[in-house]
């Protein structure tokens, strides 16, 4: 730097350096905005640096939202493989199996959900309905009774009872 009359004089290339730094910053910001702009870009980016059940589950939910069910199922399974502590993951996997009409796998995952947490309320109605569809009415009734014990005053109980009763009446 040259001092001219007590003023600093910037080198002639300083405009280019500042402009280049700004351009680099702008490109990096656009790149991050692109990555963070969509969950199905963000979570795979995160998975490059850390593999957690939470990240796999969140990515699977994003794929499910986009109707990419096979990818969702893959990531729910990876989440379970990394850490099988969350009944929500099994429930989400069951819902994905329902979306592709794999009722048997859905029932298995819903049963696992309830084994992990008998208080996981959303699993009961779906499991009961699937058991009715597969004509496993004794199991449907058993899960309805468990549901009634855990949630004694839920309005959906009467609807589920009616569904089971109609299925039993149609078998007679």
PDB file of C-alpha atoms in Angstrom:
ATOM      1  CA  UNK A   1       0.000   0.000   0.000  1.00  0.00           C
ATOM      2  CA  UNK A   2       1.204   3.447  -0.836  1.00  0.00           C
ATOM      3  CA  UNK A   3       0.388   6.344   1.459  1.00  0.00           C
ATOM      4  CA  UNK A   4      -0.476   9.483  -0.465  1.00  0.00           C
ATOM      5  CA  UNK A   5      -1.328  12.563   1.570  1.00  0.00           C
ATOM      6  CA  UNK A   6      -2.349  10.465   4.592  1.00  0.00           C
ATOM      7  CA  UNK A   7      -4.765   8.408   2.475  1.00  0.00           C
ATOM      8  CA  UNK A   8      -4.390   4.752   1.661  1.00  0.00           C
ATOM      9  CA  UNK A   9      -4.274   3.981  -1.984  1.00  0.00           C
ATOM     10  CA  UNK A  10      -5.540   0.528  -2.877  1.00  0.00           C
ATOM     11  CA  UNK A  11      -3.617  -1.488  -5.406  1.00  0.00           C
ATOM     12  CA  UNK A  12      -5.149  -1.510  -8.884  1.00  0.00           C
ATOM     13  CA  UNK A  13      -6.044  -5.215  -8.689  1.00  0.00           C
ATOM     14  CA  UNK A  14      -8.076  -4.838  -5.444  1.00  0.00           C
ATOM     15  CA  UNK A  15     -11.341  -4.363  -7.348  1.00  0.00           C
ATOM     16  CA  UNK A  16     -10.771  -7.714  -9.053  1.00  0.00           C
ATOM     17  CA  UNK A  17      -9.951  -9.468  -5.788  1.00  0.00           C
ATOM     18  CA  UNK A  18     -13.056  -8.104  -4.065  1.00  0.00           C
ATOM     19  CA  UNK A  19     -15.201  -8.907  -7.116  1.00  0.00           C
ATOM     20  CA  UNK A  20     -13.796 -12.441  -7.254  1.00  0.00           C
ATOM     21  CA  UNK A  21     -14.457 -13.001  -3.546  1.00  0.00           C
ATOM     22  CA  UNK A  22     -18.010 -11.766  -3.979  1.00  0.00           C
ATOM     23  CA  UNK A  23     -18.538 -14.063  -6.985  1.00  0.00           C
ATOM     24  CA  UNK A  24     -17.200 -17.069  -5.045  1.00  0.00           C
ATOM     25  CA  UNK A  25     -19.475 -16.222  -2.118  1.00  0.00           C
ATOM     26  CA  UNK A  26     -22.470 -15.846  -4.449  1.00  0.00           C
ATOM     27  CA  UNK A  27     -21.812 -19.216  -6.123  1.00  0.00           C
ATOM     28  CA  UNK A  28     -21.377 -20.961  -2.764  1.00  0.00           C
ATOM     29  CA  UNK A  29     -24.609 -19.392  -1.479  1.00  0.00           C
ATOM     30  CA  UNK A  30     -26.520 -20.504  -4.565  1.00  0.00           C
ATOM     31  CA  UNK A  31     -25.119 -24.024  -4.194  1.00  0.00           C
ATOM     32  CA  UNK A  32     -26.202 -24.235  -0.542  1.00  0.00           C
ATOM     33  CA  UNK A  33     -29.639 -22.827  -1.371  1.00  0.00           C
ATOM     34  CA  UNK A  34     -29.982 -25.476  -4.076  1.00  0.00           C
ATOM     35  CA  UNK A  35     -29.017 -28.261  -1.665  1.00  0.00           C
ATOM     36  CA  UNK A  36     -31.206 -26.980   1.162  1.00  0.00           C
ATOM     37  CA  UNK A  37     -34.105 -26.169  -1.161  1.00  0.00           C
ATOM     38  CA  UNK A  38     -35.428 -29.716  -1.289  1.00  0.00           C
ATOM     39  CA  UNK A  39     -35.395 -32.439   1.342  1.00  0.00           C
ATOM     40  CA  UNK A  40     -34.441 -35.115  -1.188  1.00  0.00           C
ATOM     41  CA  UNK A  41     -31.274 -33.131  -1.946  1.00  0.00           C
ATOM     42  CA  UNK A  42     -30.561 -31.987   1.603  1.00  0.00           C
ATOM     43  CA  UNK A  43     -30.677 -35.343   3.423  1.00  0.00           C
ATOM     44  CA  UNK A  44     -28.453 -37.235   0.936  1.00  0.00           C
ATOM     45  CA  UNK A  45     -25.966 -34.376   1.332  1.00  0.00           C
ATOM     46  CA  UNK A  46     -26.086 -34.821   5.122  1.00  0.00           C
ATOM     47  CA  UNK A  47     -25.666 -38.593   4.735  1.00  0.00           C
ATOM     48  CA  UNK A  48     -22.260 -37.948   3.162  1.00  0.00           C
ATOM     49  CA  UNK A  49     -21.072 -36.761   6.573  1.00  0.00           C
ATOM     50  CA  UNK A  50     -23.187 -38.656   9.091  1.00  0.00           C
ATOM     51  CA  UNK A  51     -25.350 -41.739   8.956  1.00  0.00           C
ATOM     52  CA  UNK A  52     -28.119 -41.647  11.529  1.00  0.00           C
ATOM     53  CA  UNK A  53     -31.500 -43.299  11.748  1.00  0.00           C
ATOM     54  CA  UNK A  54     -33.118 -39.865  11.985  1.00  0.00           C
ATOM     55  CA  UNK A  55     -31.593 -38.661   8.712  1.00  0.00           C
ATOM     56  CA  UNK A  56     -32.545 -41.877   6.874  1.00  0.00           C
ATOM     57  CA  UNK A  57     -36.085 -41.691   8.288  1.00  0.00           C
ATOM     58  CA  UNK A  58     -36.440 -38.033   7.264  1.00  0.00           C
ATOM     59  CA  UNK A  59     -35.141 -38.783   3.772  1.00  0.00           C
ATOM     60  CA  UNK A  60     -37.561 -41.695   3.497  1.00  0.00           C
ATOM     61  CA  UNK A  61     -40.447 -39.436   4.529  1.00  0.00           C
ATOM     62  CA  UNK A  62     -39.404 -36.912   1.869  1.00  0.00           C
ATOM     63  CA  UNK A  63     -39.329 -39.655  -0.775  1.00  0.00           C
ATOM     64  CA  UNK A  64     -42.748 -40.873   0.389  1.00  0.00           C
ATOM     65  CA  UNK A  65     -44.100 -37.326   0.043  1.00  0.00           C
ATOM     66  CA  UNK A  66     -42.826 -37.335  -3.545  1.00  0.00           C
ATOM     67  CA  UNK A  67     -44.457 -40.741  -4.137  1.00  0.00           C
ATOM     68  CA  UNK A  68     -41.048 -42.403  -4.582  1.00  0.00           C
ATOM     69  CA  UNK A  69     -42.158 -45.299  -2.421  1.00  0.00           C
ATOM     70  CA  UNK A  70     -39.400 -47.788  -3.294  1.00  0.00           C
ATOM     71  CA  UNK A  71     -36.736 -45.245  -2.293  1.00  0.00           C
ATOM     72  CA  UNK A  72     -38.695 -44.471   0.863  1.00  0.00           C
ATOM     73  CA  UNK A  73     -38.778 -48.163   1.783  1.00  0.00           C
ATOM     74  CA  UNK A  74     -35.015 -48.474   1.224  1.00  0.00           C
ATOM     75  CA  UNK A  75     -34.294 -45.591   3.584  1.00  0.00           C
ATOM     76  CA  UNK A  76     -36.770 -46.711   6.253  1.00  0.00           C
ATOM     77  CA  UNK A  77     -34.979 -50.072   6.240  1.00  0.00           C
ATOM     78  CA  UNK A  78     -31.607 -48.316   6.520  1.00  0.00           C
ATOM     79  CA  UNK A  79     -32.924 -46.256   9.434  1.00  0.00           C
ATOM     80  CA  UNK A  80     -34.001 -49.455  11.184  1.00  0.00           C
ATOM     81  CA  UNK A  81     -30.640 -51.050  10.402  1.00  0.00           C
ATOM     82  CA  UNK A  82     -28.766 -48.094  11.936  1.00  0.00           C
ATOM     83  CA  UNK A  83     -30.955 -47.863  15.041  1.00  0.00           C
ATOM     84  CA  UNK A  84     -34.048 -49.911  15.698  1.00  0.00           C
ATOM     85  CA  UNK A  85     -35.339 -47.795  18.581  1.00  0.00           C
ATOM     86  CA  UNK A  86     -38.120 -45.814  16.970  1.00  0.00           C
ATOM     87  CA  UNK A  87     -41.626 -47.211  16.434  1.00  0.00           C
ATOM     88  CA  UNK A  88     -42.357 -44.285  14.098  1.00  0.00           C
ATOM     89  CA  UNK A  89     -39.937 -45.701  11.538  1.00  0.00           C
ATOM     90  CA  UNK A  90     -41.736 -49.058  11.501  1.00  0.00           C
ATOM     91  CA  UNK A  91     -45.085 -47.271  11.231  1.00  0.00           C
ATOM     92  CA  UNK A  92     -43.836 -45.151   8.331  1.00  0.00           C
ATOM     93  CA  UNK A  93     -42.443 -48.262   6.637  1.00  0.00           C
ATOM     94  CA  UNK A  94     -45.826 -49.969   7.077  1.00  0.00           C
ATOM     95  CA  UNK A  95     -47.586 -47.038   5.423  1.00  0.00           C
ATOM     96  CA  UNK A  96     -45.178 -47.292   2.493  1.00  0.00           C
ATOM     97  CA  UNK A  97     -45.927 -51.007   2.185  1.00  0.00           C
ATOM     98  CA  UNK A  98     -49.646 -50.167   2.124  1.00  0.00           C
ATOM     99  CA  UNK A  99     -48.952 -47.713  -0.709  1.00  0.00           C
ATOM    100  CA  UNK A 100     -47.513 -50.530  -2.835  1.00  0.00           C
ATOM    101  CA  UNK A 101     -50.186 -53.046  -1.737  1.00  0.00           C
ATOM    102  CA  UNK A 102     -47.811 -55.210   0.300  1.00  0.00           C
ATOM    103  CA  UNK A 103     -50.334 -55.904   3.046  1.00  0.00           C
ATOM    104  CA  UNK A 104     -48.422 -58.766   4.653  1.00  0.00           C
ATOM    105  CA  UNK A 105     -45.288 -56.653   5.181  1.00  0.00           C
ATOM    106  CA  UNK A 106     -47.392 -53.727   6.390  1.00  0.00           C
ATOM    107  CA  UNK A 107     -49.059 -55.910   9.024  1.00  0.00           C
ATOM    108  CA  UNK A 108     -45.681 -57.207  10.188  1.00  0.00           C
ATOM    109  CA  UNK A 109     -44.316 -53.665  10.566  1.00  0.00           C
ATOM    110  CA  UNK A 110     -47.428 -52.441  12.382  1.00  0.00           C
ATOM    111  CA  UNK A 111     -47.195 -55.332  14.828  1.00  0.00           C
ATOM    112  CA  UNK A 112     -43.540 -54.443  15.409  1.00  0.00           C
ATOM    113  CA  UNK A 113     -44.568 -50.828  15.991  1.00  0.00           C
ATOM    114  CA  UNK A 114     -47.013 -51.873  18.694  1.00  0.00           C
ATOM    115  CA  UNK A 115     -44.539 -54.305  20.253  1.00  0.00           C
ATOM    116  CA  UNK A 116     -42.106 -51.411  20.583  1.00  0.00           C
ATOM    117  CA  UNK A 117     -44.746 -49.039  21.935  1.00  0.00           C
ATOM    118  CA  UNK A 118     -48.263 -50.130  22.827  1.00  0.00           C
ATOM    119  CA  UNK A 119     -49.136 -46.421  23.140  1.00  0.00           C
ATOM    120  CA  UNK A 120     -48.462 -45.689  19.477  1.00  0.00           C
ATOM    121  CA  UNK A 121     -52.074 -44.859  18.665  1.00  0.00           C
ATOM    122  CA  UNK A 122     -51.964 -44.299  14.893  1.00  0.00           C
ATOM    123  CA  UNK A 123     -50.833 -47.895  14.310  1.00  0.00           C
ATOM    124  CA  UNK A 124     -53.983 -49.477  15.736  1.00  0.00           C
ATOM    125  CA  UNK A 125     -56.607 -48.289  13.223  1.00  0.00           C
ATOM    126  CA  UNK A 126     -54.410 -49.078  10.228  1.00  0.00           C
ATOM    127  CA  UNK A 127     -53.470 -52.521  11.583  1.00  0.00           C
ATOM    128  CA  UNK A 128     -57.080 -53.369  12.447  1.00  0.00           C
ATOM    129  CA  UNK A 129     -58.298 -52.349   8.995  1.00  0.00           C
ATOM    130  CA  UNK A 130     -55.598 -54.418   7.290  1.00  0.00           C
ATOM    131  CA  UNK A 131     -56.415 -57.427   9.452  1.00  0.00           C
ATOM    132  CA  UNK A 132     -60.078 -57.097   8.461  1.00  0.00           C
ATOM    133  CA  UNK A 133     -59.094 -56.900   4.783  1.00  0.00           C
ATOM    134  CA  UNK A 134     -57.069 -60.102   5.159  1.00  0.00           C
ATOM    135  CA  UNK A 135     -59.939 -61.800   7.039  1.00  0.00           C
ATOM    136  CA  UNK A 136     -57.956 -62.154  10.252  1.00  0.00           C
ATOM    137  CA  UNK A 137     -60.930 -61.043  12.320  1.00  0.00           C
ATOM    138  CA  UNK A 138     -59.839 -62.619  15.632  1.00  0.00           C
ATOM    139  CA  UNK A 139     -56.571 -60.645  15.502  1.00  0.00           C
ATOM    140  CA  UNK A 140     -58.440 -57.498  14.461  1.00  0.00           C
ATOM    141  CA  UNK A 141     -60.724 -57.865  17.481  1.00  0.00           C
ATOM    142  CA  UNK A 142     -57.731 -58.522  19.785  1.00  0.00           C
ATOM    143  CA  UNK A 143     -55.987 -55.337  18.601  1.00  0.00           C
ATOM    144  CA  UNK A 144     -59.244 -53.399  18.953  1.00  0.00           C
ATOM    145  CA  UNK A 145     -59.411 -54.511  22.593  1.00  0.00           C
ATOM    146  CA  UNK A 146     -55.794 -53.412  23.143  1.00  0.00           C
ATOM    147  CA  UNK A 147     -56.593 -50.100  21.478  1.00  0.00           C
ATOM    148  CA  UNK A 148     -59.590 -49.656  23.794  1.00  0.00           C
ATOM    149  CA  UNK A 149     -57.389 -50.318  26.840  1.00  0.00           C
ATOM    150  CA  UNK A 150     -54.782 -47.779  25.777  1.00  0.00           C
ATOM    151  CA  UNK A 151     -57.246 -45.175  24.436  1.00  0.00           C
ATOM    152  CA  UNK A 152     -60.574 -45.824  26.189  1.00  0.00           C
ATOM    153  CA  UNK A 153     -62.575 -42.907  24.790  1.00  0.00           C
ATOM    154  CA  UNK A 154     -61.395 -42.576  21.194  1.00  0.00           C
ATOM    155  CA  UNK A 155     -64.242 -41.961  18.714  1.00  0.00           C
ATOM    156  CA  UNK A 156     -62.562 -44.126  16.065  1.00  0.00           C
ATOM    157  CA  UNK A 157     -63.134 -47.198  18.266  1.00  0.00           C
ATOM    158  CA  UNK A 158     -66.808 -47.324  17.356  1.00  0.00           C
ATOM    159  CA  UNK A 159     -65.969 -47.058  13.663  1.00  0.00           C
ATOM    160  CA  UNK A 160     -63.456 -49.902  13.939  1.00  0.00           C
ATOM    161  CA  UNK A 161     -65.947 -51.983  15.912  1.00  0.00           C
ATOM    162  CA  UNK A 162     -68.505 -51.446  13.149  1.00  0.00           C
ATOM    163  CA  UNK A 163     -65.988 -52.452  10.464  1.00  0.00           C
ATOM    164  CA  UNK A 164     -65.196 -55.683  12.305  1.00  0.00           C
ATOM    165  CA  UNK A 165     -68.876 -56.382  12.976  1.00  0.00           C
ATOM    166  CA  UNK A 166     -69.753 -55.932   9.289  1.00  0.00           C
ATOM    167  CA  UNK A 167     -66.914 -58.270   8.286  1.00  0.00           C
ATOM    168  CA  UNK A 168     -68.056 -60.884  10.827  1.00  0.00           C
ATOM    169  CA  UNK A 169     -71.684 -60.585   9.676  1.00  0.00           C
ATOM    170  CA  UNK A 170     -70.692 -61.026   6.034  1.00  0.00           C
ATOM    171  CA  UNK A 171     -68.893 -64.291   6.894  1.00  0.00           C
ATOM    172  CA  UNK A 172     -72.025 -65.787   8.443  1.00  0.00           C
TER     173      UNK A 172
END
